[in-house]
mmCIF file of N, CA and C in Angstrom:
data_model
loop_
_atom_site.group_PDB
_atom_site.id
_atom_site.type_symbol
_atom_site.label_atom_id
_atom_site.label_comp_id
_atom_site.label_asym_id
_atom_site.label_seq_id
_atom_site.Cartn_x
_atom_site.Cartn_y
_atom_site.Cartn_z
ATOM 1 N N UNK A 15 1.071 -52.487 157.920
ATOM 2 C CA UNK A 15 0.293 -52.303 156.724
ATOM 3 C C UNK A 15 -1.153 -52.016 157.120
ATOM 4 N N UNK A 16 -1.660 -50.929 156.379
ATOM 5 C CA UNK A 16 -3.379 -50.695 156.878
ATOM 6 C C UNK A 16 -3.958 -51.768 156.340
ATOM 7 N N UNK A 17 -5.363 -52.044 157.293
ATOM 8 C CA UNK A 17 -5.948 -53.186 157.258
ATOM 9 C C UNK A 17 -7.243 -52.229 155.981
ATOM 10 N N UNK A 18 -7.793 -52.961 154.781
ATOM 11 C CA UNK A 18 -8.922 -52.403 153.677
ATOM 12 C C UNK A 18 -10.203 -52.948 154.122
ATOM 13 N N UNK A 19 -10.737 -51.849 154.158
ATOM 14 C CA UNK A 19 -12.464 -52.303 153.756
ATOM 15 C C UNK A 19 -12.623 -52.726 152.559
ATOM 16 N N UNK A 20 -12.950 -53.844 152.010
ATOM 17 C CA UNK A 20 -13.478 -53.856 150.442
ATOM 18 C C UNK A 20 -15.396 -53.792 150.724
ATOM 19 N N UNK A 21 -15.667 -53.025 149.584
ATOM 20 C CA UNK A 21 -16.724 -53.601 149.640
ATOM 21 C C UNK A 21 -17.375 -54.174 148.658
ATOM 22 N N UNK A 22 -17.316 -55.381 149.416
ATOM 23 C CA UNK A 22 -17.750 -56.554 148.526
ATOM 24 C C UNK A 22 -18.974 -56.582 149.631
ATOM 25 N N UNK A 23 -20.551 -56.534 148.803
ATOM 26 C CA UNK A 23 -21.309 -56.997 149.538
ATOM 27 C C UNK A 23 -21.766 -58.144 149.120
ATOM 28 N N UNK A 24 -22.369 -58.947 150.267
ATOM 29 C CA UNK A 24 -23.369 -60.074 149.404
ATOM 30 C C UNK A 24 -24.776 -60.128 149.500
ATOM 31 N N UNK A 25 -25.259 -58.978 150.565
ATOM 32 C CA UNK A 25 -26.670 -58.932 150.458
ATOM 33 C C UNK A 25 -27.309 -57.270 150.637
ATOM 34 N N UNK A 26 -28.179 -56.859 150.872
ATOM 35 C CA UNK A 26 -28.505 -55.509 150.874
ATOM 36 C C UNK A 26 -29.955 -55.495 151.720
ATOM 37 N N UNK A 27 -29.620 -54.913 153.014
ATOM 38 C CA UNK A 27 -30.989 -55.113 154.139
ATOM 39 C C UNK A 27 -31.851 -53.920 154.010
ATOM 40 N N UNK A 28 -33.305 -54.016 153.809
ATOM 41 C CA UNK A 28 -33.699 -52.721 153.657
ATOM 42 C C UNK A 28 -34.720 -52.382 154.601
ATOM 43 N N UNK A 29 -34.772 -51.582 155.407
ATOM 44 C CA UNK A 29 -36.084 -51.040 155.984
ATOM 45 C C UNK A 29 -36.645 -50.076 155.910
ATOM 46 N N UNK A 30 -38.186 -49.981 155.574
ATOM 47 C CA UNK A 30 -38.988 -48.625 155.703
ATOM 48 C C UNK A 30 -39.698 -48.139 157.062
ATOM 49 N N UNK A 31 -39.141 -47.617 157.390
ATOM 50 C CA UNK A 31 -39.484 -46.468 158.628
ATOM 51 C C UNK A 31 -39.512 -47.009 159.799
ATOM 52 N N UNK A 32 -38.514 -48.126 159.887
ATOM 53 C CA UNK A 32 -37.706 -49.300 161.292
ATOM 54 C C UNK A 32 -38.609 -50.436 160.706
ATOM 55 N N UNK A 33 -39.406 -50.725 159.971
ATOM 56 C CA UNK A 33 -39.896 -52.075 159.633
ATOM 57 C C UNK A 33 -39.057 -52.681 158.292
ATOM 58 N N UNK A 34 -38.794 -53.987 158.419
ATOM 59 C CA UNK A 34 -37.548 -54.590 157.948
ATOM 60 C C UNK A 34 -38.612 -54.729 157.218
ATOM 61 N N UNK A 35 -37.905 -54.879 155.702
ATOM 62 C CA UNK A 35 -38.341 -55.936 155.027
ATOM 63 C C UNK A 35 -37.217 -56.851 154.102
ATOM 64 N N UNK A 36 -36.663 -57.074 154.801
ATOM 65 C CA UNK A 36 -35.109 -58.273 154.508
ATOM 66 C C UNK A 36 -34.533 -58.251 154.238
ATOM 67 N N UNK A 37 -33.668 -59.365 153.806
ATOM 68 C CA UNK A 37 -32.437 -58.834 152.571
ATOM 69 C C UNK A 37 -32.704 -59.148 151.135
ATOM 70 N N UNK A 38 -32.052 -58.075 150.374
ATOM 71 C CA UNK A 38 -32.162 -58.408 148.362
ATOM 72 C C UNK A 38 -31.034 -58.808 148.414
ATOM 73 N N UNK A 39 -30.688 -59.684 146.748
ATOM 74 C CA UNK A 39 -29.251 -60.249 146.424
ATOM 75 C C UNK A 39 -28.664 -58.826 145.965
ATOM 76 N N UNK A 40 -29.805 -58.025 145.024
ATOM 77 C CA UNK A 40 -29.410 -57.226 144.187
ATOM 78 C C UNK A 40 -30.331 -55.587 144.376
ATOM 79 N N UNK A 41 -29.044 -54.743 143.978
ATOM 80 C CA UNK A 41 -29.895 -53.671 144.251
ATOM 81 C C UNK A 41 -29.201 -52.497 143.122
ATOM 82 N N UNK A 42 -30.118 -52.071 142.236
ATOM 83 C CA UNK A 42 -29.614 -51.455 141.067
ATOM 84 C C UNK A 42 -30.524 -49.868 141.171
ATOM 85 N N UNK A 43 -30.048 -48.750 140.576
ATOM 86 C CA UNK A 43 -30.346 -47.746 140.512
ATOM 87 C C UNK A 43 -29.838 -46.574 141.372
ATOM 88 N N UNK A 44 -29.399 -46.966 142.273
ATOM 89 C CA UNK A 44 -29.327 -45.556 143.208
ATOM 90 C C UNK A 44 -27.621 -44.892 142.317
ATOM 91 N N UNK A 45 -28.891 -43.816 142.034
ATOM 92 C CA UNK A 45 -28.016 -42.624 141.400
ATOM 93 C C UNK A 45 -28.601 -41.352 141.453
ATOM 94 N N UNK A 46 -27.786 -40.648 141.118
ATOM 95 C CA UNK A 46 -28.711 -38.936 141.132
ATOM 96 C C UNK A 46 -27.725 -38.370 139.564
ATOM 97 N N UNK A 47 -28.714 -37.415 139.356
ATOM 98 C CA UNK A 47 -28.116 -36.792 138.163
ATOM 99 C C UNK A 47 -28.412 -35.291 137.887
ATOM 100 N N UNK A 48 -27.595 -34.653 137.628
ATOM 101 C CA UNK A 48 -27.897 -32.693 137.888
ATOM 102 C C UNK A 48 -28.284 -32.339 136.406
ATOM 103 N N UNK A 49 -29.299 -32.149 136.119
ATOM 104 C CA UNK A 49 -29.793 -31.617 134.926
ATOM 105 C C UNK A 49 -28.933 -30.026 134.755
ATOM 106 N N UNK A 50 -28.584 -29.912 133.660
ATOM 107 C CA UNK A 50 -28.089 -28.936 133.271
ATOM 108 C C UNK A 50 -28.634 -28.363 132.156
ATOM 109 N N UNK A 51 -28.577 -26.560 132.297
ATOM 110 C CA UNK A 51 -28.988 -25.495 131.153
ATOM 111 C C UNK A 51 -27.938 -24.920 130.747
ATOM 112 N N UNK A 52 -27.473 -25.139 129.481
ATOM 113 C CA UNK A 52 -26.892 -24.114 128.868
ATOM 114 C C UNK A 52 -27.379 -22.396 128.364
ATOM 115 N N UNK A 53 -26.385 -22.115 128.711
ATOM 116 C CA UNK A 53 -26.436 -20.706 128.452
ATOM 117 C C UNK A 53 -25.574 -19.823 127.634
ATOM 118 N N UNK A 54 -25.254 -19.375 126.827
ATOM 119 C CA UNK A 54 -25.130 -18.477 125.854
ATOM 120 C C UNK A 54 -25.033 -17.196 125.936
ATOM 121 N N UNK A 55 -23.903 -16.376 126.300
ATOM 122 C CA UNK A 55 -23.831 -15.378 126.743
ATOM 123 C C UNK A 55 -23.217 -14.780 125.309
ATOM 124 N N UNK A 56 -23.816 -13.704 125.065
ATOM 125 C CA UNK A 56 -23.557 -12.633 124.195
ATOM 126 C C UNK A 56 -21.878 -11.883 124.049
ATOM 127 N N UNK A 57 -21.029 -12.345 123.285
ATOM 128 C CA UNK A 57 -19.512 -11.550 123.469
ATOM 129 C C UNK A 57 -18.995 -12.614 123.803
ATOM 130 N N UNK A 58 -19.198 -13.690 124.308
ATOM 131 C CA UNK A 58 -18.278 -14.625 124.751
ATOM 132 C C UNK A 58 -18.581 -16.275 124.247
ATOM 133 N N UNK A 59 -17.386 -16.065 123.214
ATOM 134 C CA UNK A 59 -17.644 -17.055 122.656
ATOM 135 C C UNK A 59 -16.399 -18.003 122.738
ATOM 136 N N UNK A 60 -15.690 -17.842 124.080
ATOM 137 C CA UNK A 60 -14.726 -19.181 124.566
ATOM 138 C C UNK A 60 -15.386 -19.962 125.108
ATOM 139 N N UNK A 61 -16.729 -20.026 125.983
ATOM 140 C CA UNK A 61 -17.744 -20.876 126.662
ATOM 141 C C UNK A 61 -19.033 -20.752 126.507
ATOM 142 N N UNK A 62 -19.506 -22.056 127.133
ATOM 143 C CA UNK A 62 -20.775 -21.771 127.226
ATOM 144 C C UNK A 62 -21.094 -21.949 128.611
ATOM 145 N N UNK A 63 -22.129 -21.351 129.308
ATOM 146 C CA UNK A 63 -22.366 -21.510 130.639
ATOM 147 C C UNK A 63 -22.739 -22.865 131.114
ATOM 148 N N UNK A 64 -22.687 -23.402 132.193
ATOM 149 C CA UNK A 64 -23.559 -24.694 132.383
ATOM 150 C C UNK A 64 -24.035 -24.536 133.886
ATOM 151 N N UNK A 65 -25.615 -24.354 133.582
ATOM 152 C CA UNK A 65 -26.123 -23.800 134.778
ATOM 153 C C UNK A 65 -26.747 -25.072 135.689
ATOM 154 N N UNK A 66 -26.874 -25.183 136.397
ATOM 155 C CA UNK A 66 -27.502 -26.794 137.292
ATOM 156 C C UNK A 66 -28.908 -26.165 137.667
ATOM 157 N N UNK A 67 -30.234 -27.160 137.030
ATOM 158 C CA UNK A 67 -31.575 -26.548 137.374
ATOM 159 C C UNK A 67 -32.257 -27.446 138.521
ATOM 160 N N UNK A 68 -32.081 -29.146 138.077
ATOM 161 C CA UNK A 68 -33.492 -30.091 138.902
ATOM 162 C C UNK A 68 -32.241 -31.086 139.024
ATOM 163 N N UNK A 69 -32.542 -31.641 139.820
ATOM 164 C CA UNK A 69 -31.708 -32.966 141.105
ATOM 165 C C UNK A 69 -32.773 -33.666 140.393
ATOM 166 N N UNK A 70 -32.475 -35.177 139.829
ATOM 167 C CA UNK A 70 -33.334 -36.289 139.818
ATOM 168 C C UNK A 70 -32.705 -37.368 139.962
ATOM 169 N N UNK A 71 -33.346 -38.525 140.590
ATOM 170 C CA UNK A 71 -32.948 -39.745 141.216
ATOM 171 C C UNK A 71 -33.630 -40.830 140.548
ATOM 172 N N UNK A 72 -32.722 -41.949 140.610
ATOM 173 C CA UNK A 72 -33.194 -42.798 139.251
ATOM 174 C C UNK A 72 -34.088 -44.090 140.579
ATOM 175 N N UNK A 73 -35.104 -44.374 139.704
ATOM 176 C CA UNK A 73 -35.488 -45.732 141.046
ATOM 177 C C UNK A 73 -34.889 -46.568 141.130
ATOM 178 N N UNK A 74 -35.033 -47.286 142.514
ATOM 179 C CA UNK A 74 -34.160 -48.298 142.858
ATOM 180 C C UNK A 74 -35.192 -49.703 142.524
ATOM 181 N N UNK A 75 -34.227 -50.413 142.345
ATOM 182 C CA UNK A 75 -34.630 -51.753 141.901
ATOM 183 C C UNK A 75 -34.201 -52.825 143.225
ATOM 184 N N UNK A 76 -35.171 -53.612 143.441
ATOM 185 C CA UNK A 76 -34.069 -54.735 144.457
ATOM 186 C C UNK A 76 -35.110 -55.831 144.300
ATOM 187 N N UNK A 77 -33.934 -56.788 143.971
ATOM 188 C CA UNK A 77 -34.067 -58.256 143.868
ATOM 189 C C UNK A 77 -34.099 -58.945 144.549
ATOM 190 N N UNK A 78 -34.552 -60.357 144.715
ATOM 191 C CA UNK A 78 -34.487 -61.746 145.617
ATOM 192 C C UNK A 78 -34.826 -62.740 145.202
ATOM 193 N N UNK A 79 -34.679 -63.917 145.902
ATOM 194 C CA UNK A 79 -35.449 -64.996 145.298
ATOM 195 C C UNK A 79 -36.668 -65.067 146.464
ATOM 196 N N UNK A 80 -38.044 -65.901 146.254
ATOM 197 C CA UNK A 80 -39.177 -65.384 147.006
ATOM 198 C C UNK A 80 -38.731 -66.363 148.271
ATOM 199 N N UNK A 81 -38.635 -65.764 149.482
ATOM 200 C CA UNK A 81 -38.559 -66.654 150.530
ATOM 201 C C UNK A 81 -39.865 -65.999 151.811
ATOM 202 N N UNK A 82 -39.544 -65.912 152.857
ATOM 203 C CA UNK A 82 -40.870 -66.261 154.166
ATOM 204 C C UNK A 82 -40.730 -64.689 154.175
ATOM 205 N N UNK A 83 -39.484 -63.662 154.285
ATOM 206 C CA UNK A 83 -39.798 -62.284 153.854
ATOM 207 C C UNK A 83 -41.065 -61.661 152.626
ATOM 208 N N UNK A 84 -40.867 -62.576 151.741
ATOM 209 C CA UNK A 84 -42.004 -61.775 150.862
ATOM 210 C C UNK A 84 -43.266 -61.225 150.989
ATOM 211 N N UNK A 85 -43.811 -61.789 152.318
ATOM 212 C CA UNK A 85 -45.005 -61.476 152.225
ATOM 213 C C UNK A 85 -44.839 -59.770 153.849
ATOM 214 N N UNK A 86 -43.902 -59.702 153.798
ATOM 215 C CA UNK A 86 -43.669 -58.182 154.142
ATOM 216 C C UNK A 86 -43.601 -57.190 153.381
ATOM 217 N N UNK A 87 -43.555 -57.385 152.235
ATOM 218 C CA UNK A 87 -43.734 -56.672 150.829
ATOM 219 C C UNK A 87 -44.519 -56.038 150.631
ATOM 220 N N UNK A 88 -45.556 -57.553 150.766
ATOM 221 C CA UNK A 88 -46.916 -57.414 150.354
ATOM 222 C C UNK A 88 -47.802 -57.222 151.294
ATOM 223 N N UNK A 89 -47.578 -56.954 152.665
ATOM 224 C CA UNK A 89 -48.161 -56.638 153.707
ATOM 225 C C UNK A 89 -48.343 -54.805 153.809
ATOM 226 N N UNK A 90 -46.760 -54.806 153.213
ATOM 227 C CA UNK A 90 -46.728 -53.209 153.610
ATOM 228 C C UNK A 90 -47.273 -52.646 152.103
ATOM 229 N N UNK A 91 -47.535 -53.150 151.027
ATOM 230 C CA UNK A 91 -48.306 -52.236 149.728
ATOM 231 C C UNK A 91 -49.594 -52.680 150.270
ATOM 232 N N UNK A 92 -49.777 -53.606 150.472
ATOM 233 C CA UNK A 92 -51.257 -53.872 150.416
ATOM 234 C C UNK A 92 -51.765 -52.783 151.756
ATOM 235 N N UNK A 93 -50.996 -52.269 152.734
ATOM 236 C CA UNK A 93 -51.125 -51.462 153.786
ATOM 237 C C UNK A 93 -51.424 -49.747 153.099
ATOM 238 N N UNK A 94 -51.059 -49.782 151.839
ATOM 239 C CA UNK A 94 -51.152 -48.505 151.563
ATOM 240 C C UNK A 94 -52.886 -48.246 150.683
ATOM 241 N N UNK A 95 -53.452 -49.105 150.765
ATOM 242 C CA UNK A 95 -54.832 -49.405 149.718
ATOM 243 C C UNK A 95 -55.525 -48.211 150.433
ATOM 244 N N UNK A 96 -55.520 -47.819 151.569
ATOM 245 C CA UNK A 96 -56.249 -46.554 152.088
ATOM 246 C C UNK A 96 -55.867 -45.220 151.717
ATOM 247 N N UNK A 97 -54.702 -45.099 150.747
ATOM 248 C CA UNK A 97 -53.683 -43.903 150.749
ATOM 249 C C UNK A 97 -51.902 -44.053 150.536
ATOM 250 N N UNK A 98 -51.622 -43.408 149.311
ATOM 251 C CA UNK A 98 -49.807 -44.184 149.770
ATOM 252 C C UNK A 98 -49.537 -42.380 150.382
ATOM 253 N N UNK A 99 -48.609 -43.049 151.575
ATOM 254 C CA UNK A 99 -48.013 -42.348 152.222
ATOM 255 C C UNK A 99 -46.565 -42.423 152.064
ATOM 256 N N UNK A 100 -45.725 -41.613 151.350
ATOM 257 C CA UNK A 100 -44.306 -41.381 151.748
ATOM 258 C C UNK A 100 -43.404 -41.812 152.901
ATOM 259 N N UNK A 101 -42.303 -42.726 152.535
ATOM 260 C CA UNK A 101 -42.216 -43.242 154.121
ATOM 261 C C UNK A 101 -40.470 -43.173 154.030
ATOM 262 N N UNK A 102 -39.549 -43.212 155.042
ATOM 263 C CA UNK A 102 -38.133 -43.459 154.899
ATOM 264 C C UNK A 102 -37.464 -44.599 154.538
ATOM 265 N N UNK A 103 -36.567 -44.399 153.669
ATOM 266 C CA UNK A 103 -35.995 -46.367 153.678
ATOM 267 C C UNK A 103 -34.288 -45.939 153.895
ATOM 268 N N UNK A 104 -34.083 -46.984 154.272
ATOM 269 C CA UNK A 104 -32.588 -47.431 154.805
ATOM 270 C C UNK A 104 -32.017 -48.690 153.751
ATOM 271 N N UNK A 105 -31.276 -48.306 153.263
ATOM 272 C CA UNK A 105 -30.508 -49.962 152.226
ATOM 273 C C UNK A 105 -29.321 -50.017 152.862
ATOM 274 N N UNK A 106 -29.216 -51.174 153.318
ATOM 275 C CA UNK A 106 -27.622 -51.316 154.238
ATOM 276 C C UNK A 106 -26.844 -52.612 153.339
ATOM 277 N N UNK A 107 -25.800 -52.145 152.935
ATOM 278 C CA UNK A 107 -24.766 -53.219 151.930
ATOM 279 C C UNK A 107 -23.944 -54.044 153.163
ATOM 280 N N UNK A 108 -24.305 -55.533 153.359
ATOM 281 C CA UNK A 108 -23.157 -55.776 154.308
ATOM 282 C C UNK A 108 -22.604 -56.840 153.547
ATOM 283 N N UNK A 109 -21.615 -57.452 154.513
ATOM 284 C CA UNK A 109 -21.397 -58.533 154.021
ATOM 285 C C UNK A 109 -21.435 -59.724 154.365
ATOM 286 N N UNK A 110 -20.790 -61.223 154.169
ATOM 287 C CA UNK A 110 -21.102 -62.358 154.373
ATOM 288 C C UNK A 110 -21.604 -62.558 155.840
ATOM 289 N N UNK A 111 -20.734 -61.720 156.970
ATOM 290 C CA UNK A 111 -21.013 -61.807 158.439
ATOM 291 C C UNK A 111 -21.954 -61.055 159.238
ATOM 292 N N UNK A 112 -22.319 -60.280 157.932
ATOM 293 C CA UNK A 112 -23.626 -59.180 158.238
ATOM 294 C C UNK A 112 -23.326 -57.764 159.111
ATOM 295 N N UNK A 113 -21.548 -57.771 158.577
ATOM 296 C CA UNK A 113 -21.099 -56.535 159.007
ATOM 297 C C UNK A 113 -21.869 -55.056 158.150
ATOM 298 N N UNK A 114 -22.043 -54.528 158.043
ATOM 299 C CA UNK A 114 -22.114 -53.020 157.461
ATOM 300 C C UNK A 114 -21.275 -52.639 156.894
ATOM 301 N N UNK A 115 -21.225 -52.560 155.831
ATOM 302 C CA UNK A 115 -20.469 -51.869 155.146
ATOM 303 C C UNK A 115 -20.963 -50.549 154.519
ATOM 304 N N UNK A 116 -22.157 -50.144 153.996
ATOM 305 C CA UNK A 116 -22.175 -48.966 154.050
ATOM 306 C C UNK A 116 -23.629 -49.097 153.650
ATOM 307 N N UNK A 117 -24.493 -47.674 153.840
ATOM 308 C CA UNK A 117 -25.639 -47.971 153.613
ATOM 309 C C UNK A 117 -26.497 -46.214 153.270
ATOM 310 N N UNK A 118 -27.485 -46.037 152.738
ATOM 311 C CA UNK A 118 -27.934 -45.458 152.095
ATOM 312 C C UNK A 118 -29.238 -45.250 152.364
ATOM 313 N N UNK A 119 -29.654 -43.729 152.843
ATOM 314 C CA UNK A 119 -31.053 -43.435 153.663
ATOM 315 C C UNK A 119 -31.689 -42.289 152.704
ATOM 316 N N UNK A 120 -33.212 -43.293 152.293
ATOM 317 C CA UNK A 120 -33.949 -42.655 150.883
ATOM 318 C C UNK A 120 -35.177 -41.617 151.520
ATOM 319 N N UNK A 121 -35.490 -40.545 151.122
ATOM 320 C CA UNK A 121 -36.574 -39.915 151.828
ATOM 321 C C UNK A 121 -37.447 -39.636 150.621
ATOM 322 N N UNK A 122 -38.852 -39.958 151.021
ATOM 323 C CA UNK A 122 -40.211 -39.830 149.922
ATOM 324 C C UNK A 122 -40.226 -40.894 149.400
ATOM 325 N N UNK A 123 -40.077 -42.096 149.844
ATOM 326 C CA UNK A 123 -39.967 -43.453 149.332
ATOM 327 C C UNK A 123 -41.357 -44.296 149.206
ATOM 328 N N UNK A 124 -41.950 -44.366 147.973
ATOM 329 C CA UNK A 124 -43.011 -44.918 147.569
ATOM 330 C C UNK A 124 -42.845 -46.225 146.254
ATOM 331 N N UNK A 125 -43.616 -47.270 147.084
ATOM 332 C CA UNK A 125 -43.456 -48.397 145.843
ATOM 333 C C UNK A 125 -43.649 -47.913 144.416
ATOM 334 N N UNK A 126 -42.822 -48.242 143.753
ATOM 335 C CA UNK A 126 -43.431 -48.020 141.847
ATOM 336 C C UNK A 126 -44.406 -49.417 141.421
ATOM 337 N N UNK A 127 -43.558 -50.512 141.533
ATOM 338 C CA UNK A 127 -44.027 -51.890 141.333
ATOM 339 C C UNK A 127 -43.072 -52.909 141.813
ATOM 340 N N UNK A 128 -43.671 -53.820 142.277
ATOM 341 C CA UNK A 128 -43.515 -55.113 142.945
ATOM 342 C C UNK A 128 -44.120 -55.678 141.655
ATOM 343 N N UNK A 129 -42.996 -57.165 141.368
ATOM 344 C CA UNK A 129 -43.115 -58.595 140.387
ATOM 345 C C UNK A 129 -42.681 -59.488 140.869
ATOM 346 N N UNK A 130 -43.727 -60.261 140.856
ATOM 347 C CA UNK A 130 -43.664 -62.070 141.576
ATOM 348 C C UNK A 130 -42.563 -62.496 140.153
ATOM 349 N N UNK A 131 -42.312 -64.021 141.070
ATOM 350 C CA UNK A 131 -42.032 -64.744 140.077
ATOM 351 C C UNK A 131 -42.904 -65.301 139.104
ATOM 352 N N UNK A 132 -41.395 -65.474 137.807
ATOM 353 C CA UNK A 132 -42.461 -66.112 136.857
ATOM 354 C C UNK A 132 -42.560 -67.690 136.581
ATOM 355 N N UNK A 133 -43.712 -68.386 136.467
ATOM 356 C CA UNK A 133 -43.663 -69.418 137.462
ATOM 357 C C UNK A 133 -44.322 -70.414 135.991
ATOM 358 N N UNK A 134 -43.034 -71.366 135.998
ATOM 359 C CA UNK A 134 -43.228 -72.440 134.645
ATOM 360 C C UNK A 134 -42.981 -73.800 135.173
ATOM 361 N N UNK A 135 -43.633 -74.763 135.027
ATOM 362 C CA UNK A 135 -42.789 -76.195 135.074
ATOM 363 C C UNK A 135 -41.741 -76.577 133.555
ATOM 364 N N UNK A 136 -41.752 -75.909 132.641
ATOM 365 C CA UNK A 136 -41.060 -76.057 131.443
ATOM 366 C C UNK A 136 -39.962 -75.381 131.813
ATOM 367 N N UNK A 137 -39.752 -74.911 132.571
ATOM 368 C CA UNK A 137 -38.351 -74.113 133.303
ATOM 369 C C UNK A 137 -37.920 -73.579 134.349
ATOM 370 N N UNK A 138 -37.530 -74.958 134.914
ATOM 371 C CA UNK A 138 -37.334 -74.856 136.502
ATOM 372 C C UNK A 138 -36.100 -73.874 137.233
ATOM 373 N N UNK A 139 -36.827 -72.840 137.701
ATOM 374 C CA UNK A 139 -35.655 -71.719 138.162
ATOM 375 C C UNK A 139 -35.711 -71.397 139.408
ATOM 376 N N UNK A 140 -35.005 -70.555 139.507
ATOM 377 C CA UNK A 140 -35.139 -69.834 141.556
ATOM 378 C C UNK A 140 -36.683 -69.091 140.831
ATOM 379 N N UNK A 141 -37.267 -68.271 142.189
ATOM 380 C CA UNK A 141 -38.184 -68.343 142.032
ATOM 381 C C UNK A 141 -37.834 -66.619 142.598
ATOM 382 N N UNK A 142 -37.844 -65.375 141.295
ATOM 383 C CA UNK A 142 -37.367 -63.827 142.103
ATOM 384 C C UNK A 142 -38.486 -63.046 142.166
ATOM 385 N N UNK A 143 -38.339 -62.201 142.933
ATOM 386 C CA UNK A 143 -39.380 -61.354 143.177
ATOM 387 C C UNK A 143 -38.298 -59.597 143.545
ATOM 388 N N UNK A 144 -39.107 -58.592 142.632
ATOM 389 C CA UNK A 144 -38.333 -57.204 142.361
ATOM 390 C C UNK A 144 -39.136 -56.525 143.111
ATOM 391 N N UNK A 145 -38.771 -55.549 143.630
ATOM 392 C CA UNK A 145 -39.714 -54.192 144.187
ATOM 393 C C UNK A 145 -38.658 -53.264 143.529
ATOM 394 N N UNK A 146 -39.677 -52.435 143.024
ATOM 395 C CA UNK A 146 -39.085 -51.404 142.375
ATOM 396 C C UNK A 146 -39.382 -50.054 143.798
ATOM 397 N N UNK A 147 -38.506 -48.932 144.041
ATOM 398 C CA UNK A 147 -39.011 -47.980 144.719
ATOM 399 C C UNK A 147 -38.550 -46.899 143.959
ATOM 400 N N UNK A 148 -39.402 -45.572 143.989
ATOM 401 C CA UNK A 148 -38.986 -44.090 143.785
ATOM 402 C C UNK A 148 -38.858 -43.891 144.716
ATOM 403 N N UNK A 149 -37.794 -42.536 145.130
ATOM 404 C CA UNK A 149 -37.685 -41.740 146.259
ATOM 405 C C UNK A 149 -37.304 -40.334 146.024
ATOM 406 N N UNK A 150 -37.214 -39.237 146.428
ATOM 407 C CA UNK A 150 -37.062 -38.262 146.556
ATOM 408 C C UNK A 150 -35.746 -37.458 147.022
ATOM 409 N N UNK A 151 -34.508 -38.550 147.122
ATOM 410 C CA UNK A 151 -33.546 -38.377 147.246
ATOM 411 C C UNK A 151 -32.648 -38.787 148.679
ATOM 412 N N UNK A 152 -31.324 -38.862 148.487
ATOM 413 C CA UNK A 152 -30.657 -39.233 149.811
ATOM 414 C C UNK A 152 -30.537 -38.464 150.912
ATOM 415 N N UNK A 153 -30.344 -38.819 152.028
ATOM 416 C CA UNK A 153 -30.925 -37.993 153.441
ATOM 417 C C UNK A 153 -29.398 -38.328 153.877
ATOM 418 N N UNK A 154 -28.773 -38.901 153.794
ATOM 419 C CA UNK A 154 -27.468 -39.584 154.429
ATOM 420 C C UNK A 154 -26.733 -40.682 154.374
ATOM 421 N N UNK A 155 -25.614 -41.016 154.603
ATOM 422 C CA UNK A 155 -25.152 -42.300 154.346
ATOM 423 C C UNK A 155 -25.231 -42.786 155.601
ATOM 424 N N UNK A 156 -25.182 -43.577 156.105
ATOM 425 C CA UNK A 156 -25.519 -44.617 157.238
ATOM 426 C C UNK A 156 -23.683 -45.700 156.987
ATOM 427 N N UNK A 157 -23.624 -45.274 158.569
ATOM 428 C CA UNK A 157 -22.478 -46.127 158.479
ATOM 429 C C UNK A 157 -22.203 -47.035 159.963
#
């Protein structure tokens, strides 16, 4: 019987341009979507054309709770105060043993926004912190 990959991940490691900045629990957005033009051709009225114009990529979101990584976050935005520079990122899905399971290489990758936790004694919670990133699209899968 073949042996399955599932992928079940439980964490998501990310680095920009070989500098780690850890693992998220959660990582939402990576998608792409083909904008389409219709077209209307004269005499033919069994179809309509559907022409593909602009590639756009939705931002990625990634979650955590705040641990001794966070302040790599904030090392590397606060690094951009001279200029943001476009940089590569790598999101690697592994799992419990920190195998690889598959992973995802972003090019033109610039912070949108980073959010601390929100921080109450009337409601004692984990304590998350989001970086949001745009990018410019996938370069490769990483395996």
């Amino acid at each position: 019987m073949a042996e399955l990959d599932e992928a079940v991940a439980v964490c998501f490691v990310v680095r920009i341009d070989d500098e780690s900045l850890g693992s998220f629990t959660s990582c939402d957005g990576l998608s792409v979507e083909f904008s389409m033009e219709q077209h209307e051709e004269g005499g033919n009225n069994g179809m309509v054309w559907q022409l593909p114009t602009r590639v756009k990529y939705s931002n990625v979101k990634l979650s955590r709770p705040v641990t001794k990584d966070s302040a790599k976050i904030l090392k590397w935005i606060s690094g951009m105060a001279g200029g943001i520079k476009r940089k590569t990122a790598v999101i690697e899905a592994r799992t419990l043993e920190g195998s690889v399971i598959t992973g995802w290489s972003l090019t033109g990758v610039v912070p949108v926004r980073w959010s601390g936790p929100q921080l109450s004694l009337d409601s004692p919670k984990v304590a998350v912190e989001t970086l949001e990133l745009a990018h410019h699209g996938f370069l490769s899968s990483v395996r």
